[in-house]
Every structure is written in structure tokens, then in C-alpha cells.
mmCIF file of C-alpha atoms in Angstrom:
data_model
loop_
_atom_site.group_PDB
_atom_site.id
_atom_site.type_symbol
_atom_site.label_atom_id
_atom_site.label_comp_id
_atom_site.label_asym_id
_atom_site.label_seq_id
_atom_site.Cartn_x
_atom_site.Cartn_y
_atom_site.Cartn_z
ATOM 1 C CA TYR A 1 2.653 -54.415 13.825
ATOM 2 C CA GLU A 2 -0.964 -53.573 13.747
ATOM 3 C CA GLY A 3 -3.070 -52.039 11.121
ATOM 4 C CA SER A 4 -3.716 -52.343 7.378
ATOM 5 C CA TYR A 5 -4.028 -50.641 4.098
ATOM 6 C CA ALA A 6 -6.165 -51.375 1.177
ATOM 7 C CA ARG A 7 -5.875 -49.943 -2.368
ATOM 8 C CA GLY A 8 -7.823 -50.074 -5.251
ATOM 9 C CA PRO A 9 -6.549 -51.792 -8.666
ATOM 10 C CA LEU A 10 -3.736 -50.033 -10.238
ATOM 11 C CA GLY A 11 -4.321 -48.837 -13.733
ATOM 12 C CA GLU A 12 -1.907 -49.153 -16.618
ATOM 13 C CA TYR A 13 1.200 -46.751 -15.886
ATOM 14 C CA ARG A 14 1.802 -46.293 -19.710
ATOM 15 C CA ASP A 15 -1.530 -44.439 -19.845
ATOM 16 C CA GLU A 16 -1.007 -42.037 -16.916
ATOM 17 C CA PRO A 17 -0.449 -38.255 -17.894
ATOM 18 C CA ALA A 18 2.524 -36.377 -17.307
ATOM 19 C CA PRO A 19 2.806 -34.648 -13.851
ATOM 20 C CA LEU A 20 2.142 -30.906 -13.773
ATOM 21 C CA ARG A 21 5.651 -29.750 -13.173
ATOM 22 C CA GLU A 22 4.882 -25.941 -14.054
ATOM 23 C CA ILE A 23 3.099 -25.553 -10.593
ATOM 24 C CA LEU A 24 6.532 -26.348 -8.847
ATOM 25 C CA PRO A 25 8.431 -23.364 -7.315
ATOM 26 C CA ARG A 26 11.641 -23.900 -9.406
ATOM 27 C CA TRP A 27 13.777 -21.984 -6.933
ATOM 28 C CA GLY A 28 13.084 -24.617 -4.465
ATOM 29 C CA PHE A 29 14.591 -27.618 -6.366
ATOM 30 C CA LEU A 30 17.715 -28.870 -7.651
ATOM 31 C CA THR A 31 15.778 -29.707 -10.624
ATOM 32 C CA THR A 32 12.051 -30.021 -11.389
ATOM 33 C CA GLY A 33 13.107 -32.822 -13.887
ATOM 34 C CA SER A 34 12.296 -35.624 -11.648
ATOM 35 C CA LEU A 35 10.844 -38.721 -13.866
ATOM 36 C CA ILE A 36 9.472 -42.093 -13.224
ATOM 37 C CA ALA A 37 9.639 -44.133 -16.205
ATOM 38 C CA THR A 38 8.907 -47.623 -14.400
ATOM 39 C CA ARG A 39 7.241 -49.039 -11.310
ATOM 40 C CA GLY A 40 8.504 -51.918 -9.447
ATOM 41 C CA CYS A 41 11.698 -54.039 -9.305
ATOM 42 C CA HIS A 42 12.704 -57.490 -10.219
ATOM 43 C CA ASN A 43 14.554 -58.146 -6.816
ATOM 44 C CA ARG A 44 12.677 -58.836 -3.761
ATOM 45 C CA CYS A 45 15.326 -58.133 -1.075
ATOM 46 C CA GLY A 46 14.063 -59.237 2.467
ATOM 47 C CA PHE A 47 14.850 -55.895 3.990
ATOM 48 C CA CYS A 48 13.326 -53.809 1.213
ATOM 49 C CA TYR A 49 9.644 -52.201 1.628
ATOM 50 C CA LEU A 50 8.968 -53.749 -1.805
ATOM 51 C CA ALA A 51 9.005 -57.237 0.065
ATOM 52 C CA THR A 52 6.331 -56.211 2.468
ATOM 53 C CA ASP A 53 3.588 -58.936 2.702
ATOM 54 C CA ARG A 54 0.853 -58.797 0.601
ATOM 55 C CA LEU A 55 2.460 -55.910 -1.291
ATOM 56 C CA HIS A 56 2.239 -56.669 -5.155
ATOM 57 C CA ILE A 57 3.608 -54.115 -7.422
ATOM 58 C CA PRO A 58 3.812 -55.632 -11.028
ATOM 59 C CA TYR A 59 6.780 -54.173 -12.996
ATOM 60 C CA GLN A 60 5.254 -51.591 -15.355
ATOM 61 C CA THR A 61 6.950 -49.156 -17.875
ATOM 62 C CA HIS A 62 5.967 -45.840 -19.449
ATOM 63 C CA GLN A 63 6.264 -45.161 -23.242
ATOM 64 C CA PRO A 64 10.056 -44.112 -23.676
ATOM 65 C CA GLU A 65 9.022 -41.472 -26.112
ATOM 66 C CA GLU A 66 6.798 -40.022 -23.548
ATOM 67 C CA ILE A 67 9.555 -39.846 -20.843
ATOM 68 C CA ALA A 68 11.664 -37.983 -23.184
ATOM 69 C CA ARG A 69 9.358 -35.434 -23.879
ATOM 70 C CA GLN A 70 8.738 -35.001 -20.204
ATOM 71 C CA LEU A 71 12.295 -34.339 -19.830
ATOM 72 C CA VAL A 72 12.548 -31.891 -22.617
ATOM 73 C CA ALA A 73 9.325 -30.186 -21.351
ATOM 74 C CA ALA A 74 10.858 -29.673 -18.098
ATOM 75 C CA ARG A 75 13.444 -27.225 -19.395
ATOM 76 C CA GLU A 76 16.151 -28.483 -17.138
ATOM 77 C CA PRO A 77 19.641 -29.680 -18.134
ATOM 78 C CA TYR A 78 19.466 -32.619 -15.745
ATOM 79 C CA GLY A 79 16.732 -35.221 -15.060
ATOM 80 C CA VAL A 80 16.746 -37.720 -12.085
ATOM 81 C CA PHE A 81 14.812 -40.934 -12.364
ATOM 82 C CA ILE A 82 13.310 -41.837 -8.851
ATOM 83 C CA ASP A 83 12.264 -45.365 -10.058
ATOM 84 C CA ASN A 84 13.093 -48.200 -7.703
ATOM 85 C CA ASN A 85 15.080 -49.771 -10.427
ATOM 86 C CA LEU A 86 15.467 -48.419 -13.958
ATOM 87 C CA GLY A 87 17.363 -51.425 -14.967
ATOM 88 C CA SER A 88 14.981 -54.257 -14.085
ATOM 89 C CA ARG A 89 14.263 -54.680 -17.653
ATOM 90 C CA ARG A 90 17.342 -54.171 -19.781
ATOM 91 C CA ASP A 91 15.594 -54.308 -23.055
ATOM 92 C CA TYR A 92 13.328 -51.395 -21.883
ATOM 93 C CA LEU A 93 16.454 -49.633 -20.444
ATOM 94 C CA ARG A 94 18.088 -49.723 -23.865
ATOM 95 C CA THR A 95 15.030 -48.422 -25.577
ATOM 96 C CA LEU A 96 14.801 -45.493 -23.052
ATOM 97 C CA SER A 97 18.441 -44.550 -23.568
ATOM 98 C CA ARG A 98 18.155 -44.453 -27.155
ATOM 99 C CA ALA A 99 15.167 -42.107 -26.767
ATOM 100 C CA LEU A 100 16.749 -39.944 -24.454
ATOM 101 C CA ALA A 101 20.060 -39.593 -26.568
ATOM 102 C CA CYS A 102 17.882 -37.107 -28.752
ATOM 103 C CA THR A 103 17.395 -34.631 -25.907
ATOM 104 C CA GLU A 104 21.067 -34.102 -25.240
ATOM 105 C CA LYS A 105 20.290 -33.895 -21.635
ATOM 106 C CA ILE A 106 22.125 -35.595 -18.563
ATOM 107 C CA TRP A 107 20.243 -37.943 -16.236
ATOM 108 C CA SER A 108 21.048 -40.194 -13.174
ATOM 109 C CA ALA A 109 19.022 -43.330 -12.029
ATOM 110 C CA ALA A 110 19.189 -46.144 -9.700
ATOM 111 C CA VAL A 111 19.903 -49.221 -11.380
ATOM 112 C CA SER A 112 21.025 -52.870 -10.343
ATOM 113 C CA LEU A 113 24.468 -53.856 -10.713
ATOM 114 C CA ASP A 114 23.432 -56.670 -13.254
ATOM 115 C CA VAL A 115 23.022 -54.028 -15.994
ATOM 116 C CA THR A 116 26.756 -54.287 -16.451
ATOM 117 C CA ASP A 117 26.388 -57.872 -17.661
ATOM 118 C CA GLU A 118 25.751 -56.126 -20.943
ATOM 119 C CA PRO A 119 28.799 -53.696 -21.526
ATOM 120 C CA ASP A 120 26.971 -52.327 -24.794
ATOM 121 C CA LEU A 121 24.048 -51.552 -22.637
ATOM 122 C CA VAL A 122 26.182 -49.379 -20.462
ATOM 123 C CA ARG A 123 27.446 -47.623 -23.279
ATOM 124 C CA GLU A 124 24.155 -46.934 -24.646
ATOM 125 C CA MET A 125 23.090 -45.504 -21.164
ATOM 126 C CA ALA A 126 26.192 -43.154 -21.271
ATOM 127 C CA LEU A 127 25.329 -42.058 -24.905
ATOM 128 C CA GLY A 128 21.704 -41.444 -23.904
ATOM 129 C CA GLY A 129 22.958 -39.114 -21.183
ATOM 130 C CA CYS A 130 23.448 -41.202 -18.106
ATOM 131 C CA THR A 131 26.176 -39.346 -15.872
ATOM 132 C CA SER A 132 25.453 -41.226 -12.734
ATOM 133 C CA VAL A 133 23.973 -44.298 -11.249
ATOM 134 C CA PHE A 134 22.719 -45.244 -7.615
ATOM 135 C CA VAL A 135 23.747 -48.982 -7.219
ATOM 136 C CA GLY A 136 22.788 -51.064 -4.156
ATOM 137 C CA PHE A 137 25.862 -53.050 -3.624
ATOM 138 C CA GLU A 138 24.649 -53.566 -0.196
ATOM 139 C CA SER A 139 27.626 -55.657 1.189
ATOM 140 C CA LEU A 140 31.064 -56.876 0.332
ATOM 141 C CA THR A 141 30.132 -60.250 1.906
ATOM 142 C CA GLY A 142 28.409 -62.924 -0.196
ATOM 143 C CA GLU A 143 26.615 -64.579 2.681
ATOM 144 C CA ASN A 144 24.873 -61.229 3.538
ATOM 145 C CA LEU A 145 23.556 -61.051 -0.060
ATOM 146 C CA ASP A 146 22.374 -64.495 0.285
ATOM 147 C CA GLN A 147 20.720 -63.681 3.564
ATOM 148 C CA ALA A 148 18.840 -60.600 2.178
ATOM 149 C CA ARG A 149 17.742 -62.729 -0.971
ATOM 150 C CA LYS A 150 19.482 -60.254 -3.202
ATOM 151 C CA LYS A 151 20.033 -61.537 -6.683
ATOM 152 C CA SER A 152 23.082 -59.624 -7.720
ATOM 153 C CA PRO A 153 26.678 -60.160 -8.984
ATOM 154 C CA ARG A 154 28.948 -61.363 -6.369
ATOM 155 C CA PRO A 155 31.254 -58.942 -4.519
ATOM 156 C CA ALA A 156 34.479 -60.349 -6.011
ATOM 157 C CA ASP A 157 33.241 -58.943 -9.379
ATOM 158 C CA TYR A 158 32.263 -55.697 -8.074
ATOM 159 C CA SER A 159 35.279 -53.731 -9.112
ATOM 160 C CA ARG A 160 35.303 -54.859 -12.720
ATOM 161 C CA ARG A 161 31.687 -53.672 -12.952
ATOM 162 C CA VAL A 162 32.421 -50.223 -11.446
ATOM 163 C CA ASP A 163 35.188 -49.801 -13.972
ATOM 164 C CA LEU A 164 32.903 -50.493 -16.706
ATOM 165 C CA PHE A 165 30.704 -47.704 -15.542
ATOM 166 C CA HIS A 166 33.686 -45.393 -15.129
ATOM 167 C CA ARG A 167 34.996 -46.086 -18.593
ATOM 168 C CA ASN A 168 31.745 -45.130 -19.955
ATOM 169 C CA GLY A 169 31.859 -41.715 -18.071
ATOM 170 C CA ILE A 170 29.038 -42.816 -15.562
ATOM 171 C CA GLN A 171 29.895 -42.004 -11.941
ATOM 172 C CA VAL A 172 28.754 -44.345 -9.223
ATOM 173 C CA ASN A 173 26.954 -43.629 -5.947
ATOM 174 C CA GLY A 174 27.300 -46.901 -3.918
ATOM 175 C CA SER A 175 24.556 -47.812 -1.563
ATOM 176 C CA PHE A 176 25.840 -49.948 1.530
ATOM 177 C CA VAL A 177 23.981 -51.483 4.505
ATOM 178 C CA PHE A 178 25.740 -52.132 7.935
ATOM 179 C CA GLY A 179 24.171 -54.767 10.416
ATOM 180 C CA PHE A 180 23.891 -57.896 8.487
ATOM 181 C CA ASP A 181 24.492 -61.128 10.551
ATOM 182 C CA GLN A 182 27.993 -61.433 9.075
ATOM 183 C CA ASP A 183 29.093 -57.873 9.701
ATOM 184 C CA GLY A 184 31.446 -57.269 12.666
ATOM 185 C CA PRO A 185 33.155 -54.135 13.927
ATOM 186 C CA GLU A 186 35.793 -54.365 10.834
ATOM 187 C CA VAL A 187 33.105 -53.862 8.475
ATOM 188 C CA PHE A 188 33.128 -50.272 8.108
ATOM 189 C CA GLU A 189 36.724 -49.575 7.551
ATOM 190 C CA ARG A 190 36.743 -52.530 4.957
ATOM 191 C CA THR A 191 33.816 -50.931 3.164
ATOM 192 C CA VAL A 192 35.296 -47.427 3.199
ATOM 193 C CA ALA A 193 38.687 -48.823 2.032
ATOM 194 C CA TRP A 194 36.985 -50.504 -0.869
ATOM 195 C CA ILE A 195 34.963 -47.418 -1.911
ATOM 196 C CA GLU A 196 38.125 -45.446 -1.812
ATOM 197 C CA GLU A 197 40.286 -48.089 -3.812
ATOM 198 C CA ASN A 198 37.575 -48.236 -6.545
ATOM 199 C CA ARG A 199 37.014 -44.351 -6.756
ATOM 200 C CA LEU A 200 33.255 -44.403 -6.252
ATOM 201 C CA GLU A 201 32.195 -40.738 -6.427
ATOM 202 C CA CYS A 202 29.727 -40.939 -3.750
ATOM 203 C CA ALA A 203 28.415 -43.470 -1.224
ATOM 204 C CA THR A 204 25.272 -43.801 0.611
ATOM 205 C CA PHE A 205 25.209 -45.698 3.845
ATOM 206 C CA HIS A 206 22.174 -47.425 5.807
ATOM 207 C CA ILE A 207 21.801 -49.015 8.978
ATOM 208 C CA LEU A 208 19.985 -52.407 8.338
ATOM 209 C CA THR A 209 16.152 -51.665 9.147
ATOM 210 C CA PRO A 210 13.476 -54.106 9.511
ATOM 211 C CA TYR A 211 10.562 -52.503 7.921
ATOM 212 C CA PRO A 212 7.084 -53.750 9.291
ATOM 213 C CA ALA A 213 5.723 -56.944 7.715
ATOM 214 C CA THR A 214 8.926 -57.507 5.630
ATOM 215 C CA PRO A 215 10.777 -60.894 5.729
ATOM 216 C CA LEU A 216 13.402 -59.125 7.821
ATOM 217 C CA PHE A 217 11.160 -57.894 10.299
ATOM 218 C CA GLN A 218 9.458 -61.346 10.647
ATOM 219 C CA GLN A 219 13.028 -62.866 11.349
ATOM 220 C CA MET A 220 13.995 -60.151 13.879
ATOM 221 C CA GLU A 221 10.558 -60.583 15.685
ATOM 222 C CA ALA A 222 10.885 -64.338 15.816
ATOM 223 C CA GLU A 223 14.513 -64.062 17.180
ATOM 224 C CA GLY A 224 13.453 -61.227 19.837
ATOM 225 C CA ARG A 225 15.826 -58.952 18.480
ATOM 226 C CA LEU A 226 13.500 -55.969 17.956
ATOM 227 C CA LEU A 227 14.628 -53.066 20.324
ATOM 228 C CA HIS A 228 11.182 -51.159 19.988
ATOM 229 C CA ARG A 229 8.434 -50.288 17.777
ATOM 230 C CA GLU A 230 8.915 -46.639 17.493
ATOM 231 C CA TRP A 231 8.266 -46.469 13.768
ATOM 232 C CA GLY A 232 9.684 -43.028 13.287
ATOM 233 C CA LEU A 233 13.030 -44.377 13.963
ATOM 234 C CA TYR A 234 12.761 -46.975 11.505
ATOM 235 C CA ASP A 235 14.670 -44.707 8.908
ATOM 236 C CA THR A 236 17.957 -46.543 8.231
ATOM 237 C CA ALA A 237 19.726 -43.893 10.440
ATOM 238 C CA HIS A 238 18.996 -45.474 13.822
ATOM 239 C CA VAL A 239 19.523 -49.098 15.213
ATOM 240 C CA VAL A 240 16.292 -50.628 16.089
ATOM 241 C CA PHE A 241 17.637 -54.110 16.607
ATOM 242 C CA ARG A 242 20.301 -56.139 18.146
ATOM 243 C CA PRO A 243 22.921 -57.225 15.668
ATOM 244 C CA ARG A 244 24.694 -60.414 15.953
ATOM 245 C CA GLN A 245 28.312 -59.491 16.081
ATOM 246 C CA MET A 246 28.338 -56.064 17.674
ATOM 247 C CA THR A 247 26.412 -54.098 19.982
ATOM 248 C CA PRO A 248 23.803 -51.455 18.771
ATOM 249 C CA GLU A 249 26.157 -48.703 20.086
ATOM 250 C CA ASP A 250 29.034 -50.210 17.892
ATOM 251 C CA LEU A 251 26.796 -50.257 14.869
ATOM 252 C CA TYR A 252 25.452 -46.667 14.912
ATOM 253 C CA GLU A 253 29.217 -45.293 15.756
ATOM 254 C CA GLY A 254 30.467 -47.312 12.715
ATOM 255 C CA TYR A 255 27.911 -46.131 10.585
ATOM 256 C CA ALA A 256 28.502 -42.353 11.515
ATOM 257 C CA TRP A 257 32.414 -42.706 11.267
ATOM 258 C CA ALA A 258 31.820 -44.154 7.645
ATOM 259 C CA TYR A 259 29.865 -40.924 6.622
ATOM 260 C CA ARG A 260 32.607 -38.728 8.412
ATOM 261 C CA ARG A 261 35.456 -40.586 6.787
ATOM 262 C CA ILE A 262 34.061 -40.824 3.141
ATOM 263 C CA PHE A 263 33.194 -37.128 2.822
ATOM 264 C CA SER A 264 36.502 -35.903 4.635
ATOM 265 C CA HIS A 265 38.703 -33.843 2.278
ATOM 266 C CA ALA A 266 41.194 -36.437 1.898
ATOM 267 C CA SER A 267 38.655 -39.155 0.919
ATOM 268 C CA ILE A 268 37.070 -36.867 -1.630
ATOM 269 C CA TRP A 269 40.414 -36.318 -3.076
ATOM 270 C CA ARG A 270 41.267 -39.916 -3.063
ATOM 271 C CA ARG A 271 38.095 -40.796 -5.060
ATOM 272 C CA ARG A 272 38.647 -38.087 -7.588
ATOM 273 C CA PRO A 273 38.033 -39.379 -11.232
ATOM 274 C CA SER A 274 41.189 -40.570 -13.275
ATOM 275 C CA ASP A 275 39.908 -38.447 -16.193
ATOM 276 C CA TRP A 276 41.270 -35.015 -15.201
ATOM 277 C CA ARG A 277 38.568 -33.178 -17.190
ATOM 278 C CA ALA A 278 35.924 -34.749 -14.721
ATOM 279 C CA VAL A 279 37.772 -33.507 -11.607
ATOM 280 C CA PRO A 280 36.344 -29.985 -11.399
ATOM 281 C CA PRO A 281 32.644 -30.892 -11.701
ATOM 282 C CA TYR A 282 33.343 -33.800 -9.369
ATOM 283 C CA LEU A 283 34.958 -31.695 -6.687
ATOM 284 C CA ALA A 284 32.218 -29.031 -6.937
ATOM 285 C CA MET A 285 29.385 -31.569 -6.736
ATOM 286 C CA SER A 286 31.024 -33.257 -3.831
ATOM 287 C CA TYR A 287 31.669 -30.246 -1.680
ATOM 288 C CA LEU A 288 28.248 -28.422 -2.387
ATOM 289 C CA TYR A 289 26.231 -31.908 -2.061
ATOM 290 C CA LYS A 290 27.688 -33.219 1.146
ATOM 291 C CA ARG A 291 30.473 -30.919 2.596
ATOM 292 C CA SER A 292 28.245 -27.743 2.587
ATOM 293 C CA ASN A 293 25.219 -28.946 4.670
ATOM 294 C CA ARG A 294 25.390 -25.725 6.782
ATOM 295 C CA LEU A 295 25.099 -23.745 3.298
ATOM 296 C CA TRP A 296 21.777 -25.292 2.250
ATOM 297 C CA PRO A 297 19.451 -23.638 4.890
ATOM 298 C CA PHE A 298 20.874 -20.243 3.686
ATOM 299 C CA LEU A 299 20.215 -21.240 -0.058
ATOM 300 C CA ILE A 300 16.858 -22.258 0.743
ATOM 301 C CA ARG A 301 15.882 -19.558 2.778
ATOM 302 C CA HIS A 302 17.068 -16.941 0.163
ATOM 303 C CA ARG A 303 15.526 -19.169 -2.706
ATOM 304 C CA LEU A 304 18.995 -19.602 -4.418
ATOM 305 C CA THR A 305 18.975 -23.668 -4.495
ATOM 306 C CA HIS A 306 18.167 -23.719 -8.194
ATOM 307 C CA ARG A 307 20.083 -20.645 -9.170
ATOM 308 C CA ILE A 308 23.333 -21.968 -7.662
ATOM 309 C CA TRP A 309 22.912 -25.590 -8.808
ATOM 310 C CA ARG A 310 21.698 -25.139 -12.340
ATOM 311 C CA PRO A 311 24.945 -23.546 -13.622
ATOM 312 C CA LEU A 312 27.021 -26.461 -12.219
ATOM 313 C CA VAL A 313 24.847 -28.839 -13.907
ATOM 314 C CA GLU A 314 25.037 -27.112 -17.059
ATOM 315 C CA VAL A 315 28.738 -27.342 -17.211
ATOM 316 C CA SER A 316 28.432 -31.098 -16.560
ATOM 317 C CA ARG A 317 25.854 -31.436 -19.379
ATOM 318 C CA ARG A 318 28.225 -29.725 -21.897
ATOM 319 C CA ARG A 319 31.220 -31.754 -20.667
ATOM 320 C CA HIS A 320 29.249 -35.070 -21.061
ATOM 321 C CA VAL A 321 27.967 -34.008 -24.569
ATOM 322 C CA ARG A 322 31.457 -33.880 -25.581
ATOM 323 C CA PHE A 323 32.433 -37.103 -23.911
ATOM 324 C CA ARG A 324 29.503 -38.814 -25.652
ATOM 325 C CA ARG A 325 30.816 -37.615 -28.870
ATOM 326 C CA ARG A 326 34.358 -39.188 -28.175
ATOM 327 C CA LEU A 327 32.727 -42.313 -27.079
ATOM 328 C CA ALA A 328 30.752 -42.750 -30.134
ATOM 329 C CA ALA A 329 33.724 -41.879 -32.270
ATOM 330 C CA ARG A 330 35.812 -44.726 -30.399
ATOM 331 C CA GLN A 331 33.427 -47.438 -31.396
ATOM 332 C CA GLN A 332 31.957 -46.740 -34.786
ATOM 333 C CA SER A 333 31.579 -50.501 -35.246
ATOM 334 C CA LEU A 334 28.736 -50.675 -32.887
ATOM 335 C CA PRO A 335 25.115 -50.036 -34.050
ATOM 336 C CA GLU A 336 24.075 -46.393 -34.149
ATOM 337 C CA VAL A 337 22.123 -45.777 -30.939
ATOM 338 C CA ALA A 338 20.280 -42.249 -31.480
ATOM 339 C CA VAL A 339 16.902 -42.988 -33.082
ATOM 340 C CA PRO A 340 14.356 -40.404 -34.067
ATOM 341 C CA VAL A 341 11.759 -40.099 -31.355
ATOM 342 C CA GLY A 342 8.636 -38.142 -32.267
ATOM 343 C CA GLY A 343 10.095 -35.156 -33.500
ATOM 344 C CA LEU A 344 12.685 -34.881 -30.540
ATOM 345 C CA CYS A 345 15.815 -35.230 -32.918
#
């Protein structure tokens, strides 16, 4: 790896103004309600770009009230947080969820699995409008997590924590990485079977990729396991190193098989939600999102992306608002979570 990048000092994120979403061509987006409430992550996983040598991103947060206002101003039923890890500070996530509850919008975010250490926090996320989370499980093997330096609940407890999300009406998109040193050819079937058994609504797979200047890259380089330095292929969809327990070809074929299997008609049906009321929107989203890749160029070319997607999301939003009321009614003994936020409520 050659080259360097120098940046100036970062300002206070809480003082940054809202982005000018009105300049976006709404027709070209699933939602223009993309939000960033935090910067950074408390984890420093060895394969993650955030662990790049000499990269220091202090964890910063924006005012929850401002984020709620931005979501309302976007005029979308659905917002998506593109933070690295919205759950790095649980106290902040709790406050943010309370602020967002006033908007009656729905949203999704990437969070670490340890937010389930506090079941009442997961409930507050749901009452705040969270309908889905992206969770980096990474592996079902504890040794792989240790190798990656990932601070996470152990795989034996994954199922219980997924069930906690589901009982609060939150769908789970599980992220898994293939190619760790403990992964053999059986890892693909084992992972897919676990996903189906626990009814994860979606799954995202990655081939372990040693980004330049990360601890994983330094390890692979020292061991002589890098296949090349064609940086354009360091995209988690190509094999760029020699795995320990399989060939590069085995790793790629297993990765491709896992995607074909998890988005097959049979697997989509096996993973349907246990709540029958959630099945129709789940099926609609599953087929439109992953099974209809050939449809997307047509939708984009004819500027129909937002027009097709928004009504489906609005159905989900209304269903979740009703679910929130039932969830709140079931546990009246818990503290009230909706708090006034600068005139939003």
C-alpha cells in the first residue's frame, strides 16, 4: 500500500447544519430521508475500515431533537440511518428513540447486537419507530470473533437476542463474513441454516476483505496470503487472499451459493414473520428488494423508483403505528417514552 491522506481537524458534529435534501431528485431514491445522527463506533474490528492505521474518528452525536426535525422535514414515511453504529452509546440511542417517537415515522439503522443487553432499550427503539436493524453478527464461531477483535455477544446467545428484536416488531438484516481462519467449506450451509431457523428477514454476506492499512491487511501481508493489490476488487464480493481452510474458488462459490439460497422462493417463505400481519409487507419488500433485480433498471430509467416504493413503505408505517400502540398497551407499567421535542409532538 502506498500513498497517504491528510485531513484537517474535525469540527463538532452537533453544530453541523442539515443537508439540503430538497436538491435531490426524489424520483431517483427509495427515500430521501437518509440521516446521520452519530459518527464513529466503539468497536475496532480488525477487518473494518474504521480500524485503518492512524485513522481516528472520535464518537460524536448530533442533537436528537435536530435529527427528529430533519426526518419530519424530509417529508418521507421512512428514514434510514447510515451511521456506522447507531447503538454505540445506548444512552444516546434511548434519547434519540424518544425524540423520534413523536414523528410517527419509521426508520432503520445499523446497531451492534449488544443493544439487546437492555430489553427496555429495544422496546423504546420500537416505540420510536424502528422497524428494522442491520446487525453485524459476522460469524457463528466465537474464535472468528476473537480473531477479528469484535466485542460482541457470543454466538450461542444470538438466537435469544434476535427473538427480542422480533418480539418488539423489529426485523433483522444479519451481516455475515465468510473466510475467517476457522471457516471451512461447511460454513455456508451452517450459516444459511441458522438464518432460516431464526427467521432473519434479510441477510447480507461478505467475503472477508483486508482493506489497506487495517490490522487484517497487515496480518495477511506478513503471512504472504494476499493474492494481488487490485484495489477495485477489494469490495467484499471478490476473494483477494488465500483462506486457511478452503481454496479461493471454494470461498467465492460458497458466498455466491449463500446468496442464491437465501433469496430463493423457498427460503423467503421459511423466514416469513410469525405475526401474520407482518407477512404481506415482508413478502413485498423481499421480492421487490432482492428478487426483482431485473426490474430496477426499468424503474430507474422511467423514474418510478420512489413512486413504487413509497406506497409500500406507507403501508408498513401505518401497520407499525398500530403495532406501537399495542406494544405500549402491553407494558403500561414501564415509563412513558414519548417526550415533547421542540413542538414536534
